[in-house]
mmCIF file of C-alpha atoms in Angstrom:
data_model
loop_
_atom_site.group_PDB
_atom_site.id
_atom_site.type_symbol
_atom_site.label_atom_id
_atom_site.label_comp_id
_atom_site.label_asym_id
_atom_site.label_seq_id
_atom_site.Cartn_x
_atom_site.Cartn_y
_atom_site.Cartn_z
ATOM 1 C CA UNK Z 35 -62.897 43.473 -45.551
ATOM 2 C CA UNK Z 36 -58.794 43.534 -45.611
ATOM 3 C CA UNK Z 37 -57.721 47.266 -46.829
ATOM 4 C CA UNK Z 38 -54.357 46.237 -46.912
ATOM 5 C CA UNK Z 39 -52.901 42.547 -48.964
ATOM 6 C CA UNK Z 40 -50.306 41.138 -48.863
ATOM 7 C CA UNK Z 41 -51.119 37.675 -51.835
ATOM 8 C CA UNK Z 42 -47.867 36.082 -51.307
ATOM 9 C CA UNK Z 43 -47.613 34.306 -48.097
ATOM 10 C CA UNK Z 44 -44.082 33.113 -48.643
ATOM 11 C CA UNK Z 45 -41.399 33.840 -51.170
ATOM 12 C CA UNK Z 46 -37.798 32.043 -51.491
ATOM 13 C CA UNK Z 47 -34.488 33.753 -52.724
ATOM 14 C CA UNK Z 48 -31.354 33.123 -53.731
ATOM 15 C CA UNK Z 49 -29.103 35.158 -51.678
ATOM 16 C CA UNK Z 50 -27.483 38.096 -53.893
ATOM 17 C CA UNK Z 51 -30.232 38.316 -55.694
ATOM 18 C CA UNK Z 52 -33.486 40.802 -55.292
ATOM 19 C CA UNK Z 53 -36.277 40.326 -53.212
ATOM 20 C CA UNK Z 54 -39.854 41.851 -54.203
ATOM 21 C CA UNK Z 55 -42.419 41.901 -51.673
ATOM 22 C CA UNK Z 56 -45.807 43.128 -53.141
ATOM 23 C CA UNK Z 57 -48.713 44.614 -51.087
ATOM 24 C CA UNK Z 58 -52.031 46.280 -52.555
ATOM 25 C CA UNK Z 59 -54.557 48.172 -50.807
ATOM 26 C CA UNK Z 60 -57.970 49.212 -51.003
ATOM 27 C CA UNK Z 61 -58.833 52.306 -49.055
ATOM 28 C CA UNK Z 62 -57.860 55.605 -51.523
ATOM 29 C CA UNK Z 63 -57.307 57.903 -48.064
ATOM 30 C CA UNK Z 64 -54.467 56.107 -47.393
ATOM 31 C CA UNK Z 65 -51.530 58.552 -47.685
ATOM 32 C CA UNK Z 66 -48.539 56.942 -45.604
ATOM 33 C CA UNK Z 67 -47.053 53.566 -45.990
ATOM 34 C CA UNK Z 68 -44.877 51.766 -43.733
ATOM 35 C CA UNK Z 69 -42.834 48.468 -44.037
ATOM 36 C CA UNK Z 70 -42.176 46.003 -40.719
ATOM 37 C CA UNK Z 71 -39.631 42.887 -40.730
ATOM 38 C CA UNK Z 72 -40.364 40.626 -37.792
ATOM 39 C CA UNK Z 73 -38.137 37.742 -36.903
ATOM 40 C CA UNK Z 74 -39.884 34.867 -34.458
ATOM 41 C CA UNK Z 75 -40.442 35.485 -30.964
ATOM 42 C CA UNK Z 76 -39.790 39.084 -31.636
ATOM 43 C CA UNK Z 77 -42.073 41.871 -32.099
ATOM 44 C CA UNK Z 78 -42.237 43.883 -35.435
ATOM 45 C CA UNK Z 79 -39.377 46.269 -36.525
ATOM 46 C CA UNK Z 80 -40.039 49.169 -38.042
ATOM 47 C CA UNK Z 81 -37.832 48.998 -41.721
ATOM 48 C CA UNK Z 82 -38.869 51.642 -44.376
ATOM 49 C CA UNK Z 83 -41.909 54.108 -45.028
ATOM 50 C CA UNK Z 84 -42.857 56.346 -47.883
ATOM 51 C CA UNK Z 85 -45.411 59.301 -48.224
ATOM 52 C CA UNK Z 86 -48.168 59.358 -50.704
ATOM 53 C CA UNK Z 87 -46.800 62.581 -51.919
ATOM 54 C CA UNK Z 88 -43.717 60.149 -53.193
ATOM 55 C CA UNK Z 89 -43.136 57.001 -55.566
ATOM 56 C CA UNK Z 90 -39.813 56.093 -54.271
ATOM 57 C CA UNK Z 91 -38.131 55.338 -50.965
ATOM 58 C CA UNK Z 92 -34.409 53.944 -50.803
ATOM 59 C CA UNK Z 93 -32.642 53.348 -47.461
ATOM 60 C CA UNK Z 94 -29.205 50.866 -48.287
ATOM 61 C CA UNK Z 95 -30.553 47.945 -49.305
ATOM 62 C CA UNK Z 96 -33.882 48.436 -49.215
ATOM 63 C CA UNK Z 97 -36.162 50.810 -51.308
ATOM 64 C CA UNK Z 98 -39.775 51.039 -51.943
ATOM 65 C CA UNK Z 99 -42.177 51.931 -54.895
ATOM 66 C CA UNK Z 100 -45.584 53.721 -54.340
ATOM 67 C CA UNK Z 101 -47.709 53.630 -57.745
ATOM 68 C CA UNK Z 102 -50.760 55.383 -56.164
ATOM 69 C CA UNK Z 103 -52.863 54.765 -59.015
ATOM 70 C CA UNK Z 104 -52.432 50.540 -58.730
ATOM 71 C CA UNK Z 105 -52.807 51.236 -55.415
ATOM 72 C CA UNK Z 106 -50.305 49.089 -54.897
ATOM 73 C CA UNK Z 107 -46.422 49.362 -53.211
ATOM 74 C CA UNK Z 108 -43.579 46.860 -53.029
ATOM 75 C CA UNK Z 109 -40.495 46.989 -51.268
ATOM 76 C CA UNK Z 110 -37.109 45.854 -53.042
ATOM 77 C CA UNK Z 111 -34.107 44.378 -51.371
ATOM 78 C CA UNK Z 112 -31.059 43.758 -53.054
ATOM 79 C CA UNK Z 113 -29.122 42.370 -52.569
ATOM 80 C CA UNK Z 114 -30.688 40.109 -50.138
ATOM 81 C CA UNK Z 115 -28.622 38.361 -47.327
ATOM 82 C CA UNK Z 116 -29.629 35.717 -45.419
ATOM 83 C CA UNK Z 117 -30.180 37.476 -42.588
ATOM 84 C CA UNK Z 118 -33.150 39.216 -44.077
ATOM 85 C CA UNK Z 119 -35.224 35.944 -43.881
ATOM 86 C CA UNK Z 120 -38.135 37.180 -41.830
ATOM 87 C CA UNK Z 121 -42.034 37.929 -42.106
ATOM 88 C CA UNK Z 122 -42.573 41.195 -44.012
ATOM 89 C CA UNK Z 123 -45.675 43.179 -42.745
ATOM 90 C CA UNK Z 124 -47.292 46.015 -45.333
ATOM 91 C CA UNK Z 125 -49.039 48.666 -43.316
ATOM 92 C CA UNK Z 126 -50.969 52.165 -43.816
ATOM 93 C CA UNK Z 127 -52.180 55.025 -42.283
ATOM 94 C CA UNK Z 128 -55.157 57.139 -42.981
ATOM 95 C CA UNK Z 129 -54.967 60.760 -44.119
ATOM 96 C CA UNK Z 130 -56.369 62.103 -41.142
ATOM 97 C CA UNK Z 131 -54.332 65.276 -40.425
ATOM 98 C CA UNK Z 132 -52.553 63.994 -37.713
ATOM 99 C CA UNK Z 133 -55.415 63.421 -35.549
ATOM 100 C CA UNK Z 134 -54.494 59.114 -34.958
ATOM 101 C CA UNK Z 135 -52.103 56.944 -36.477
ATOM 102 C CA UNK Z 136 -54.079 53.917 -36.521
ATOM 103 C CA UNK Z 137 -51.685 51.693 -38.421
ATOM 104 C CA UNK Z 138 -53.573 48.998 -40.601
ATOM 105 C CA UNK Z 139 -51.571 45.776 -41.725
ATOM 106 C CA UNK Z 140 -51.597 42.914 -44.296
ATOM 107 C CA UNK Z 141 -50.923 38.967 -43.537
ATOM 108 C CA UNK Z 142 -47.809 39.312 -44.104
ATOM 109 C CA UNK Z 143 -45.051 37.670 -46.422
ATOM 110 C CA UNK Z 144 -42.570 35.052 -45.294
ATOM 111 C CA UNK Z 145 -39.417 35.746 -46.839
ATOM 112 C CA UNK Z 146 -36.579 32.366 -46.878
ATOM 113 C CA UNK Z 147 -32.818 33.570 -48.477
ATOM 114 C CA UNK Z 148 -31.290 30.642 -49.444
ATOM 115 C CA UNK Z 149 -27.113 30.492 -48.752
ATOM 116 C CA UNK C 209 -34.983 49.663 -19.601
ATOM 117 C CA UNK C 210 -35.575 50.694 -23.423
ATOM 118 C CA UNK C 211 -38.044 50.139 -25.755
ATOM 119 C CA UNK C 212 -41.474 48.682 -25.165
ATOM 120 C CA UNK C 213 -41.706 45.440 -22.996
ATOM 121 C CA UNK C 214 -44.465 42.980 -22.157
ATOM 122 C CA UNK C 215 -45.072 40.684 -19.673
ATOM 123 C CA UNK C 216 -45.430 37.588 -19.518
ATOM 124 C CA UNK C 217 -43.927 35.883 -22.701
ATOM 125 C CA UNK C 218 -45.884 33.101 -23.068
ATOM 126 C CA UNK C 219 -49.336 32.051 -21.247
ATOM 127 C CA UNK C 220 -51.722 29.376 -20.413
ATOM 128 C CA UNK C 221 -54.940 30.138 -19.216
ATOM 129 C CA UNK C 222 -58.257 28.471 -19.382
ATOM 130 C CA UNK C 223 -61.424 29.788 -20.337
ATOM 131 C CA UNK C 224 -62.834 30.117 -16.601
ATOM 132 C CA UNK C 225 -59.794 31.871 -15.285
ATOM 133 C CA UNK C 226 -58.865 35.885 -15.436
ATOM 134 C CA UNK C 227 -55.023 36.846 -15.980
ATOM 135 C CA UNK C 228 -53.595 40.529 -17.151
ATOM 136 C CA UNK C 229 -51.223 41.521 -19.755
ATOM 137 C CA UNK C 230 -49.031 44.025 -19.043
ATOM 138 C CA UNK C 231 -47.091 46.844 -21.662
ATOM 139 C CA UNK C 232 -44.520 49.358 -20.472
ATOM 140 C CA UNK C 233 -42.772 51.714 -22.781
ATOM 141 C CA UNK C 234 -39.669 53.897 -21.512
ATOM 142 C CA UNK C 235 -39.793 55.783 -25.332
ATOM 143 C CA UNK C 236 -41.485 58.831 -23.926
ATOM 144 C CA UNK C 237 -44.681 58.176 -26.201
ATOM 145 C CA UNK C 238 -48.345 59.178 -25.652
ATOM 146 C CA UNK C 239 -50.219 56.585 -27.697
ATOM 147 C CA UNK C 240 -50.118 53.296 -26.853
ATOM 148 C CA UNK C 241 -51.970 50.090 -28.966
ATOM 149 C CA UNK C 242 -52.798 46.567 -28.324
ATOM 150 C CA UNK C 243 -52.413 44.412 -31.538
ATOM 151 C CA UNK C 244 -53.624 40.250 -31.974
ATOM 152 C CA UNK C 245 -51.242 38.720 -34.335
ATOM 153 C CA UNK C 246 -53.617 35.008 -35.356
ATOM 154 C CA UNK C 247 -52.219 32.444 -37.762
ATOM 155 C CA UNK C 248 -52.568 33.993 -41.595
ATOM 156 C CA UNK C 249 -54.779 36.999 -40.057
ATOM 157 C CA UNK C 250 -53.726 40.333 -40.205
ATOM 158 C CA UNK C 251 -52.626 42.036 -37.271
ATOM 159 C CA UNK C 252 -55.660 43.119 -36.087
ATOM 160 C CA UNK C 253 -55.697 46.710 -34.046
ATOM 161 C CA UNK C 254 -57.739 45.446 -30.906
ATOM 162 C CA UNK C 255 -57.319 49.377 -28.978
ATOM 163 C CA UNK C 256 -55.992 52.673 -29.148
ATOM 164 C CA UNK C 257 -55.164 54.819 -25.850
ATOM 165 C CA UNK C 258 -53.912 58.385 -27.020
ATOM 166 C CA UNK C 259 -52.645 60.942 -23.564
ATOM 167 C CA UNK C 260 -54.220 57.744 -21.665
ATOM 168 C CA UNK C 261 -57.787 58.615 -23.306
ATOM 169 C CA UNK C 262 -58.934 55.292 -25.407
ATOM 170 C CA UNK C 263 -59.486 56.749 -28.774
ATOM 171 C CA UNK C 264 -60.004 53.299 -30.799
ATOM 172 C CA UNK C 265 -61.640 49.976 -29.382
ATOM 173 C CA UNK C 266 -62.011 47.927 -32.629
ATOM 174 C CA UNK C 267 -65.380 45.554 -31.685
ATOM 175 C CA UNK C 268 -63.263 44.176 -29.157
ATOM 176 C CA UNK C 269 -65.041 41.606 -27.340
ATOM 177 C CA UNK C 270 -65.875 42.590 -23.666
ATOM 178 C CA UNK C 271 -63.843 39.613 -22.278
ATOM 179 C CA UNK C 272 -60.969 41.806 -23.024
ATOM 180 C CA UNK C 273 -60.765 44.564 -20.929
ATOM 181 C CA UNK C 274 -57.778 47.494 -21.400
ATOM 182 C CA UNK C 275 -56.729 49.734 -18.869
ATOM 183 C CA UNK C 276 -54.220 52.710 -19.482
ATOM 184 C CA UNK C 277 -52.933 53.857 -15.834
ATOM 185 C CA UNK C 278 -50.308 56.567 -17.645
ATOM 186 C CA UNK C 279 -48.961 56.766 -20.914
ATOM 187 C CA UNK C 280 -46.164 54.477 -19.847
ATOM 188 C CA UNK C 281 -48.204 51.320 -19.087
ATOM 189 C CA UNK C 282 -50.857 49.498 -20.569
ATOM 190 C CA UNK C 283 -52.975 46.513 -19.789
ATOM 191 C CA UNK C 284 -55.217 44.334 -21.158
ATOM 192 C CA UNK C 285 -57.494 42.726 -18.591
ATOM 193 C CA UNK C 286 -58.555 38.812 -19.795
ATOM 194 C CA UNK C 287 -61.388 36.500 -18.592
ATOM 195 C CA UNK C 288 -63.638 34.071 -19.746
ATOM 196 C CA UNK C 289 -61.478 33.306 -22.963
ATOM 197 C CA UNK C 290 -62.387 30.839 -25.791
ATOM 198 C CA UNK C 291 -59.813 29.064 -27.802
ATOM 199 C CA UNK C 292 -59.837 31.218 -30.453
ATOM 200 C CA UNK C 293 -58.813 33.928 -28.313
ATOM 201 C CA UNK C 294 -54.975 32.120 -28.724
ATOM 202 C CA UNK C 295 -52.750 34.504 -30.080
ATOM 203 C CA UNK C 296 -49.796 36.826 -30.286
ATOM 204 C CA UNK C 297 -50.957 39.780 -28.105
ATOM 205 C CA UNK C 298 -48.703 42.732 -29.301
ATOM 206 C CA UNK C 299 -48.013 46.307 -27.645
ATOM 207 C CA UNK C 300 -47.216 49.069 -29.605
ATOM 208 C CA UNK C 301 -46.252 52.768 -28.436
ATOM 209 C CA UNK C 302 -45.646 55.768 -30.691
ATOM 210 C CA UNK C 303 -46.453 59.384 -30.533
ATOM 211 C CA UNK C 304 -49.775 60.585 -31.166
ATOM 212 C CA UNK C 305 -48.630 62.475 -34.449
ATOM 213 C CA UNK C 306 -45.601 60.183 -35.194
ATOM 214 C CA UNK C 307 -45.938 57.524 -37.918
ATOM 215 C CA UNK C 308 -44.146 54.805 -36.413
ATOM 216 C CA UNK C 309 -44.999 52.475 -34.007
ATOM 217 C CA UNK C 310 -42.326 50.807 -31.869
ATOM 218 C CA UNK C 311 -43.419 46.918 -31.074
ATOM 219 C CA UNK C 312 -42.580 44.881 -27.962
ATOM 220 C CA UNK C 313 -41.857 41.496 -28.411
ATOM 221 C CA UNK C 314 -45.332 40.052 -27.474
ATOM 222 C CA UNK C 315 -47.199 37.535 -25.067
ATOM 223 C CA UNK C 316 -48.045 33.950 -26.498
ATOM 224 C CA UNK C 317 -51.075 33.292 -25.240
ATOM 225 C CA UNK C 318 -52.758 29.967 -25.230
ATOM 226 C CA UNK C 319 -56.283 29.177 -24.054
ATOM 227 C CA UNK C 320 -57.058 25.851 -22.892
#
């Protein structure tokens, strides 16, 4: 059973304009979310995270939204630049108190910025 | 050397042979992971070695076999693969209390 979905498997944008990545998850003792960008041949890069404890995240160009009670996040990019076409992996983490940080991930979500 | 690196890049193997992956991370972390990235799958946590102790092994098969020398390296141990078994094999250090992990670049492999 997937805790963590990402539905979209690709998504296409014009570049200057914003890019919304969605991800939902299941499991309610989730309490920390983290975003990873990986280009091909490369391994995942860590991008943005947020806390349960917040709803908002902005770093630059990119900010994400916690709405606990959807259980769902997204993370926002605007505006988006071509270089930003990538894979987009949703994780989360357990509220565990520290004890692992066994990092669970969705499909992930092609993103394509069109020049 | 920085980061986390893994060797090889890309392999071949077939199903009667037994080859190694191999992690190294020059971060200073204590918890090291081995990830399988399949085609539209999640990545899928295979193991979790925290202070070189293995914490997590996530119904791993037994064909794949990890070994954690020292919290800088990391192996996983292959033999008798199937063709399903092809893959991105990913390594991933971190702390044990941190929430990040830090990815290397991962081993293509390809079971023939």
């Amino acid at each position: 059973d997937q805790q963590v979905k990402q539905n979209s498997p690709s998504l296409s944008v014009q570049e200057g304009r914003i890019s919304i990545l969605n991800c939902d998850y299941t499991n309610s003792m989730f309490d920390y979310f983290l975003w990873y960008k990986k280009y091909p041949a490369e391994g995942p890069t860590f991008l943005i995270s947020i806390s349960s404890i917040k709803d908002k995240n902005e770093d630059g160009r990119f900010t994400v939204f916690l709405n606990k009670s959807a259980k769902h996040l997204s993370l926002h990019i605007v505006p988006s630049q071509p270089g930003d076409s990538a894979v987009y992996f949703c994780a989360a983490s357990e509220a565990d108190g520290g004890a692992t940080n066994k990092l669970i991930f969705g499909t992930g979500t092609l993103l394509a910025v069109q020049p | 050397e920085t980061g986390v690196t893994q060797t090889p890049r890309h392999l071949v193997m077939g199903m009667t042979n037994k080859k190694s992956l191999k992690c190294e991370q020059h971060l200073g972390h204590n918890a090291m992971y081995w990830y399988k990235q399949s085609a539209k799958k999640p990545l899928e946590l295979m193991f979790v070695y925290n202070f070189k102790e293995q914490t997590e092994n996530n119904s791993v098969p037994s064909r794949f076999s990890p070994e954690c020398p020292n919290s800088s390296h990391l192996f996983l141990h292959l033999h008798t693969l199937q063709p399903e078994d092809s893959a991105l094999y990913l390594c991933a250090s971190s702390q044990v209390r941190g929430k990040g992990y830090t990815f290397g670049s991962g081993t293509r492999l390809t079971v023939v």
